[in-house]
CSV table of C-alpha atoms in Angstrom, one decimal:
chain,number,residue,atom,x,y,z
A,1,UNK,CA,2.0,-6.0,-22.6
A,2,UNK,CA,-0.2,-4.4,-19.8
A,3,UNK,CA,1.6,-3.7,-16.7
A,4,UNK,CA,-0.6,-4.4,-13.5
A,5,UNK,CA,-0.2,-2.3,-10.6
A,6,UNK,CA,-1.6,-2.5,-7.0
A,7,UNK,CA,-2.0,0.5,-4.6
A,8,UNK,CA,-1.7,-1.1,-1.1
A,9,UNK,CA,-1.0,-0.1,2.3
A,10,UNK,CA,-2.7,-2.7,5.0
A,11,UNK,CA,-3.7,0.1,7.0
A,12,UNK,CA,-7.0,2.2,6.3
A,13,UNK,CA,-7.3,5.7,5.6
A,14,UNK,CA,-3.8,6.4,4.6
A,15,UNK,CA,-4.8,7.7,1.0
A,16,UNK,CA,-5.0,4.5,-1.2
A,17,UNK,CA,-8.1,5.4,-3.0
A,18,UNK,CA,-6.7,9.1,-3.3
A,19,UNK,CA,-3.4,7.8,-4.7
A,20,UNK,CA,-5.2,5.4,-7.0
A,21,UNK,CA,-7.4,8.2,-8.5
A,22,UNK,CA,-4.7,10.5,-9.1
A,23,UNK,CA,-2.0,8.2,-10.3
A,24,UNK,CA,-4.4,6.6,-13.0
A,25,UNK,CA,-5.6,9.8,-14.2
A,26,UNK,CA,-1.8,11.0,-14.1
A,27,UNK,CA,-1.0,8.3,-16.4
A,28,UNK,CA,-4.0,9.1,-18.6
A,29,UNK,CA,-3.1,12.7,-18.8
A,30,UNK,CA,0.4,11.8,-20.1
A,31,UNK,CA,-1.3,9.6,-22.8
A,32,UNK,CA,-1.1,5.9,-21.6
A,33,UNK,CA,-4.4,3.9,-21.8
A,34,UNK,CA,-5.3,3.4,-18.2
A,35,UNK,CA,-8.0,1.4,-16.5
A,36,UNK,CA,-8.3,1.6,-12.8
A,37,UNK,CA,-10.5,-1.0,-10.7
A,38,UNK,CA,-12.0,-0.6,-7.2
A,39,UNK,CA,-11.1,-4.1,-5.3
A,40,UNK,CA,-13.0,-2.9,-2.2
A,41,UNK,CA,-16.1,-4.9,-2.7
A,42,UNK,CA,-19.0,-3.8,-0.2
A,43,UNK,CA,-17.4,-0.5,0.4
A,44,UNK,CA,-17.1,1.3,-3.2
A,45,UNK,CA,-15.5,4.7,-3.1
A,46,UNK,CA,-13.2,5.0,-6.0
A,47,UNK,CA,-16.1,6.0,-8.0
A,48,UNK,CA,-16.9,9.1,-5.8
A,49,UNK,CA,-13.4,10.1,-5.7
A,50,UNK,CA,-13.3,10.1,-9.5
A,51,UNK,CA,-16.7,11.8,-9.5
A,52,UNK,CA,-18.5,9.0,-11.4
A,53,UNK,CA,-20.8,7.7,-8.8
A,54,UNK,CA,-23.8,8.6,-10.9
A,55,UNK,CA,-22.4,6.7,-13.9
A,56,UNK,CA,-22.2,3.3,-12.4
A,57,UNK,CA,-24.2,0.9,-13.8
A,58,UNK,CA,-22.5,-2.4,-13.8
A,59,UNK,CA,-19.7,-3.3,-11.5
A,60,UNK,CA,-16.6,-5.5,-11.2
A,61,UNK,CA,-18.5,-8.6,-9.7
A,62,UNK,CA,-21.4,-8.2,-12.4
A,63,UNK,CA,-18.5,-8.9,-15.0
A,64,UNK,CA,-16.9,-11.6,-13.0
A,65,UNK,CA,-20.2,-13.3,-12.7
A,66,UNK,CA,-21.0,-12.8,-16.5
A,67,UNK,CA,-24.0,-10.6,-15.7
A,68,UNK,CA,-22.5,-7.8,-18.0
A,69,UNK,CA,-19.6,-7.5,-20.2
A,70,UNK,CA,-16.4,-5.5,-19.5
A,71,UNK,CA,-17.5,-2.6,-22.1
A,72,UNK,CA,-20.6,-2.1,-20.4
A,73,UNK,CA,-19.0,-1.9,-17.0
A,74,UNK,CA,-16.3,0.5,-17.8
A,75,UNK,CA,-17.1,4.0,-17.3
A,76,UNK,CA,-14.8,6.3,-19.7
A,77,UNK,CA,-13.7,9.5,-18.0
A,78,UNK,CA,-15.2,12.7,-19.0
A,79,UNK,CA,-12.0,14.6,-18.9
A,80,UNK,CA,-9.4,12.0,-20.3
A,81,UNK,CA,-10.7,9.7,-22.9
A,82,UNK,CA,-7.6,7.4,-22.2
A,83,UNK,CA,-8.8,6.7,-18.6
A,84,UNK,CA,-11.6,4.0,-17.7
A,85,UNK,CA,-12.9,3.3,-14.1
A,86,UNK,CA,-14.3,-0.3,-13.0
A,87,UNK,CA,-16.5,0.4,-9.8
A,88,UNK,CA,-16.6,-2.1,-6.9
A,89,UNK,CA,-19.9,-3.9,-6.3
A,90,UNK,CA,-21.8,-2.0,-3.4
A,91,UNK,CA,-23.7,-5.2,-2.3
A,92,UNK,CA,-22.1,-8.5,-2.6
A,93,UNK,CA,-19.8,-10.2,-0.2
A,94,UNK,CA,-16.1,-10.3,-0.6
A,95,UNK,CA,-16.0,-14.0,-1.8
A,96,UNK,CA,-17.4,-12.7,-4.9
A,97,UNK,CA,-14.0,-12.0,-6.2
A,98,UNK,CA,-12.9,-15.4,-7.3
A,99,UNK,CA,-9.1,-15.9,-8.4
A,100,UNK,CA,-10.3,-17.0,-11.7
A,101,UNK,CA,-12.6,-14.4,-12.3
A,102,UNK,CA,-10.3,-11.7,-11.3
A,103,UNK,CA,-7.5,-13.1,-13.8
A,104,UNK,CA,-10.0,-13.2,-16.5
A,105,UNK,CA,-11.2,-9.5,-16.2
A,106,UNK,CA,-7.4,-8.6,-15.9
A,107,UNK,CA,-6.5,-10.4,-19.0
A,108,UNK,CA,-9.5,-8.9,-21.1
A,109,UNK,CA,-8.4,-5.4,-19.9
A,110,UNK,CA,-4.8,-6.2,-20.8
A,111,UNK,CA,-5.7,-6.4,-24.5
A,112,UNK,CA,-6.9,-2.6,-24.4
A,113,UNK,CA,-4.9,-0.9,-21.7
A,114,UNK,CA,-1.2,-0.1,-21.2
A,115,UNK,CA,-1.6,0.3,-17.2
A,116,UNK,CA,-4.3,-1.4,-14.9
A,117,UNK,CA,-4.3,0.3,-11.6
A,118,UNK,CA,-5.7,-1.9,-8.5
A,119,UNK,CA,-7.0,0.0,-5.6
A,120,UNK,CA,-6.9,-2.3,-2.8
A,121,UNK,CA,-9.2,-2.5,0.4
A,122,UNK,CA,-7.5,-2.0,3.6
A,123,UNK,CA,-6.3,-5.1,5.7
A,124,UNK,CA,-4.8,-8.2,4.4
A,125,UNK,CA,-8.2,-10.1,3.5
A,126,UNK,CA,-9.6,-11.7,0.3
A,127,UNK,CA,-10.1,-8.1,-1.4
A,128,UNK,CA,-6.7,-7.0,-0.6
A,129,UNK,CA,-5.1,-10.3,-1.6
A,130,UNK,CA,-6.9,-10.5,-5.0
A,131,UNK,CA,-5.9,-6.9,-5.7
A,132,UNK,CA,-2.0,-7.8,-4.9
A,133,UNK,CA,-1.7,-11.3,-6.5
A,134,UNK,CA,-1.5,-10.5,-10.3
A,135,UNK,CA,0.6,-7.0,-9.7
A,136,UNK,CA,3.9,-6.3,-11.5
A,137,UNK,CA,4.4,-3.4,-9.5
A,138,UNK,CA,3.2,-1.8,-6.2
A,139,UNK,CA,2.7,1.6,-4.8
A,140,UNK,CA,2.9,1.1,-0.9
A,141,UNK,CA,1.0,4.2,0.5
A,142,UNK,CA,2.1,4.9,3.8
A,143,UNK,CA,1.7,7.7,6.6
A,144,UNK,CA,4.7,8.9,8.7
A,145,UNK,CA,3.2,7.2,11.6
A,146,UNK,CA,4.0,4.1,13.5
A,147,UNK,CA,0.9,2.0,12.7
A,148,UNK,CA,1.0,2.8,9.0
A,149,UNK,CA,4.5,1.9,8.7
A,150,UNK,CA,4.4,-1.4,10.5
A,151,UNK,CA,1.2,-2.3,8.3
A,152,UNK,CA,3.3,-1.5,5.2
A,153,UNK,CA,5.9,-3.6,6.4
A,154,UNK,CA,3.7,-6.7,6.7
A,155,UNK,CA,2.1,-6.0,3.4
A,156,UNK,CA,5.7,-5.9,1.7
A,157,UNK,CA,6.2,-9.5,3.2
A,158,UNK,CA,2.9,-10.8,1.5
A,159,UNK,CA,3.9,-9.2,-1.9
A,160,UNK,CA,7.3,-10.9,-1.6
A,161,UNK,CA,5.9,-14.3,-0.7
A,162,UNK,CA,2.4,-14.6,-1.9
A,163,UNK,CA,2.2,-12.8,-5.0
A,164,UNK,CA,1.7,-14.8,-8.3
A,165,UNK,CA,5.3,-13.7,-9.5
A,166,UNK,CA,7.0,-15.0,-6.1
A,167,UNK,CA,4.5,-18.0,-6.6
A,168,UNK,CA,5.9,-18.9,-10.0
A,169,UNK,CA,9.5,-17.6,-9.4
A,170,UNK,CA,9.2,-14.9,-11.9
A,171,UNK,CA,11.0,-12.4,-9.8
A,172,UNK,CA,10.0,-9.9,-7.6
A,173,UNK,CA,6.9,-7.3,-7.6
A,174,UNK,CA,8.5,-4.0,-7.9
A,175,UNK,CA,7.9,-1.9,-4.9
A,176,UNK,CA,7.4,2.1,-4.6
A,177,UNK,CA,6.9,3.9,-1.6
A,178,UNK,CA,4.6,6.5,-1.6
A,179,UNK,CA,4.6,8.7,1.6
A,180,UNK,CA,1.5,10.9,2.0
A,181,UNK,CA,0.4,13.1,4.7
A,182,UNK,CA,3.6,14.5,5.1
A,183,UNK,CA,4.1,17.6,7.2
A,184,UNK,CA,7.7,18.9,6.7
A,185,UNK,CA,7.4,21.3,9.6
A,186,UNK,CA,6.3,18.7,12.0
A,187,UNK,CA,9.3,16.7,10.8
A,188,UNK,CA,11.6,19.6,11.5
A,189,UNK,CA,10.1,19.6,14.9
A,190,UNK,CA,10.8,16.3,15.6
A,191,UNK,CA,7.0,15.3,16.0
A,192,UNK,CA,6.9,13.0,12.9
A,193,UNK,CA,8.8,10.4,11.3
A,194,UNK,CA,11.1,11.8,8.3
A,195,UNK,CA,11.2,10.5,4.7
A,196,UNK,CA,14.7,8.9,5.7
A,197,UNK,CA,13.4,7.3,8.5
A,198,UNK,CA,10.7,5.4,6.6
A,199,UNK,CA,12.9,4.6,3.6
A,200,UNK,CA,15.4,3.0,6.4
A,201,UNK,CA,12.7,1.1,8.1
A,202,UNK,CA,11.0,0.0,5.1
A,203,UNK,CA,13.9,-0.6,2.7
A,204,UNK,CA,12.2,0.1,-0.6
A,205,UNK,CA,12.7,3.1,-3.3
A,206,UNK,CA,10.9,6.2,-2.8
A,207,UNK,CA,8.5,7.1,-5.6
A,208,UNK,CA,7.0,10.3,-4.1
A,209,UNK,CA,6.1,12.3,-1.0
A,210,UNK,CA,2.7,14.0,-1.0
A,211,UNK,CA,2.4,16.6,1.6
A,212,UNK,CA,-0.7,17.0,3.7
A,213,UNK,CA,-2.7,19.4,2.0
A,214,UNK,CA,-6.3,20.7,2.6
A,215,UNK,CA,-6.8,20.6,-1.2
A,216,UNK,CA,-7.0,16.6,-1.0
A,217,UNK,CA,-10.3,16.9,1.0
A,218,UNK,CA,-11.8,19.8,-1.1
A,219,UNK,CA,-10.9,18.1,-4.4
A,220,UNK,CA,-12.8,14.9,-3.1
A,221,UNK,CA,-15.7,16.9,-2.1
A,222,UNK,CA,-16.4,17.8,-5.9
A,223,UNK,CA,-15.0,14.4,-7.1
A,224,UNK,CA,-12.2,15.8,-8.8
A,225,UNK,CA,-8.7,13.7,-8.2
A,226,UNK,CA,-6.4,16.0,-6.8
A,227,UNK,CA,-3.9,15.8,-9.6
A,228,UNK,CA,-6.1,17.9,-11.6
A,229,UNK,CA,-5.9,20.8,-9.0
A,230,UNK,CA,-3.7,23.1,-10.8
A,231,UNK,CA,-2.5,25.0,-7.6
A,232,UNK,CA,-2.2,22.4,-5.3
A,233,UNK,CA,1.1,21.1,-3.9
A,234,UNK,CA,-0.5,17.7,-3.3
A,235,UNK,CA,-1.5,17.7,-7.0
A,236,UNK,CA,1.9,19.0,-8.1
A,237,UNK,CA,3.5,16.0,-6.0
A,238,UNK,CA,1.3,13.4,-7.9
A,239,UNK,CA,2.5,14.9,-11.1
A,240,UNK,CA,6.0,14.4,-10.1
A,241,UNK,CA,5.3,10.9,-8.9
A,242,UNK,CA,3.8,9.9,-12.2
A,243,UNK,CA,6.9,11.4,-14.2
A,244,UNK,CA,9.1,9.4,-12.0
A,245,UNK,CA,7.1,6.2,-12.4
A,246,UNK,CA,7.5,6.6,-16.2
A,247,UNK,CA,11.3,7.0,-15.8
A,248,UNK,CA,11.9,10.7,-15.6
A,249,UNK,CA,14.3,12.3,-13.2
A,250,UNK,CA,12.2,14.5,-11.1
A,251,UNK,CA,13.8,16.1,-7.9
A,252,UNK,CA,11.7,15.4,-4.7
A,253,UNK,CA,9.7,18.6,-3.4
A,254,UNK,CA,7.7,19.2,-0.6
A,255,UNK,CA,10.1,17.4,1.6
A,256,UNK,CA,11.5,20.4,3.5
A,257,UNK,CA,9.8,23.1,5.1
A,258,UNK,CA,8.6,25.9,3.2
A,259,UNK,CA,10.2,29.2,4.8
A,260,UNK,CA,7.2,31.8,5.1
A,261,UNK,CA,8.2,35.3,4.4
A,262,UNK,CA,7.6,38.1,6.6
A,263,UNK,CA,4.5,39.3,4.9
A,264,UNK,CA,2.7,35.8,4.7
A,265,UNK,CA,4.0,35.5,8.3
A,266,UNK,CA,2.0,38.7,9.3
A,267,UNK,CA,-1.1,38.3,7.1
A,268,UNK,CA,-1.1,34.4,7.5
A,269,UNK,CA,-1.4,33.6,3.8
A,270,UNK,CA,-1.3,30.2,2.6
B,1,UNK,CA,18.8,30.0,17.6
B,2,UNK,CA,20.4,26.4,18.0
B,3,UNK,CA,22.9,27.5,20.5
B,4,UNK,CA,20.2,27.7,22.8
B,5,UNK,CA,20.2,23.9,22.8
B,6,UNK,CA,23.7,23.9,24.5
B,7,UNK,CA,21.8,25.0,27.6
B,8,UNK,CA,19.1,22.5,27.5
B,9,UNK,CA,19.6,18.8,28.1
B,10,UNK,CA,19.5,17.1,24.8
B,11,UNK,CA,16.0,15.4,24.7
B,12,UNK,CA,14.9,12.5,22.6
B,13,UNK,CA,12.2,13.6,20.1
B,14,UNK,CA,9.1,11.5,19.7
B,15,UNK,CA,9.9,10.9,16.1
B,16,UNK,CA,13.1,9.1,17.2
B,17,UNK,CA,11.1,7.2,19.9
B,18,UNK,CA,8.9,6.2,16.8
B,19,UNK,CA,11.6,5.0,14.7
B,20,UNK,CA,13.4,2.9,17.3
B,21,UNK,CA,10.2,1.1,18.2
B,22,UNK,CA,9.4,0.5,14.8
B,23,UNK,CA,12.8,-1.0,14.0
B,24,UNK,CA,12.1,-3.5,16.9
B,25,UNK,CA,8.6,-4.1,15.5
B,26,UNK,CA,9.6,-4.7,12.0
B,27,UNK,CA,12.4,-6.9,12.8
B,28,UNK,CA,10.2,-9.2,15.0
B,29,UNK,CA,7.9,-9.2,12.0
B,30,UNK,CA,10.5,-10.1,9.3
B,31,UNK,CA,12.2,-12.8,11.3
B,32,UNK,CA,9.6,-14.5,13.5
B,33,UNK,CA,6.5,-16.4,12.8
B,34,UNK,CA,4.4,-13.7,11.1
B,35,UNK,CA,6.2,-14.3,7.8
B,36,UNK,CA,7.2,-17.8,8.4
B,37,UNK,CA,6.1,-20.4,5.8
B,38,UNK,CA,2.4,-21.2,5.5
B,39,UNK,CA,2.7,-24.7,6.5
B,40,UNK,CA,4.1,-24.0,9.7
B,41,UNK,CA,0.8,-24.1,11.9
B,42,UNK,CA,-0.5,-27.3,10.1
B,43,UNK,CA,2.8,-29.1,10.5
B,44,UNK,CA,2.7,-28.2,14.0
B,45,UNK,CA,-0.7,-29.6,14.5
B,46,UNK,CA,0.3,-33.0,12.9
B,47,UNK,CA,3.8,-33.3,14.9
B,48,UNK,CA,1.5,-32.8,18.0
B,49,UNK,CA,-0.5,-35.5,17.0
B,50,UNK,CA,2.3,-37.8,16.1
B,51,UNK,CA,3.9,-37.1,19.7
B,52,UNK,CA,0.7,-37.8,21.4
B,53,UNK,CA,0.6,-41.2,19.9
B,54,UNK,CA,3.3,-41.8,22.5
B,55,UNK,CA,3.2,-39.3,25.2
B,56,UNK,CA,0.4,-37.1,26.2
B,57,UNK,CA,1.4,-33.6,25.9
B,58,UNK,CA,0.0,-30.2,26.1
B,59,UNK,CA,-0.9,-28.0,23.2
B,60,UNK,CA,2.3,-25.7,23.8
B,61,UNK,CA,4.6,-28.7,23.8
B,62,UNK,CA,5.6,-28.4,20.1
B,63,UNK,CA,7.3,-24.9,19.3
B,64,UNK,CA,8.7,-23.4,16.3
B,65,UNK,CA,11.2,-20.8,15.7
B,66,UNK,CA,12.3,-19.3,12.2
B,67,UNK,CA,15.4,-17.6,12.1
B,68,UNK,CA,16.9,-15.9,8.9
B,69,UNK,CA,20.9,-15.4,8.9
B,70,UNK,CA,22.8,-14.5,5.9
B,71,UNK,CA,20.2,-15.9,3.5
B,72,UNK,CA,20.0,-18.9,5.2
B,73,UNK,CA,16.6,-20.1,6.9
B,74,UNK,CA,16.9,-22.3,10.1
B,75,UNK,CA,13.8,-23.8,11.5
B,76,UNK,CA,14.2,-24.8,15.1
B,77,UNK,CA,11.7,-27.2,16.6
B,78,UNK,CA,11.5,-27.7,20.2
B,79,UNK,CA,9.4,-30.7,21.7
B,80,UNK,CA,9.0,-30.3,25.6
B,81,UNK,CA,8.1,-33.7,27.4
B,82,UNK,CA,6.2,-33.9,30.7
B,83,UNK,CA,8.0,-34.5,33.7
B,84,UNK,CA,7.4,-37.9,35.0
């Protein structure tokens, strides 16, 4: 039985698509058949982050409307053959995502994949709701910043009351906190909420902390999910996060400030 | 370097302020109307209709509060009648 995971946050620009791309790639790197779907109808972006924008022929809405079948619309990743991407439509309106249509596509994907990752749009409108509704588990992407934390709390409320699991009384959607753009030195100075602060406020288990890192931008420039960057701490954090998701015990890194040696202090090395 | 702090007045960091503000905002969100049952607005509307069959009251005459205590949900309904 395939597992459906929504990557959500409420607030925009906190790293949902970055997380979806790296998380899905990470699952495929570990040998799991993974499909990742962009639910942001009208503002497609996952294809760019994953570097497949020139290979999009048919999209999610085409499949829902029966204008293309799933096999035609799924884009197979060139690096990892276990990974497939389903792009969002760029032109249609958000009402194109009907509940029956989304359910049908997810059921069909569930026959060929182990994990289905749903990249939610920002907000709590139809697209975000559809991405959340069928989820078994949720990655709640949060920045250590007041508006992001409050929006995440709001999304957690919706997950626990309006998801299919909640409606059918089939238990809870399993929630995971993913704290992104974390800057340990600002935390040490008291300028930024700490991991423990956010954990205490949201009261959900921590899956991973991704440090603020220049490679998130540079890897997106070239359409490579940051998890594939060998020497990036953000990439390493995503690898750890995937391992933890798969049940491994991996200690958290990048939470405390890296003390710079005298030489790197003098020469300003990264 | 920490002993220097003794000479400075202990000042609250902005991160601490953020945490305190969030605790309040989130508590409001969890207890209050934001997460109340979805039928509340409609129920309020209908109750207002019933009351208006007998007394002319303004829109805000019917008020709800939802409170959660020890796993128990309490719905408090308040109807304010106009002074004669």
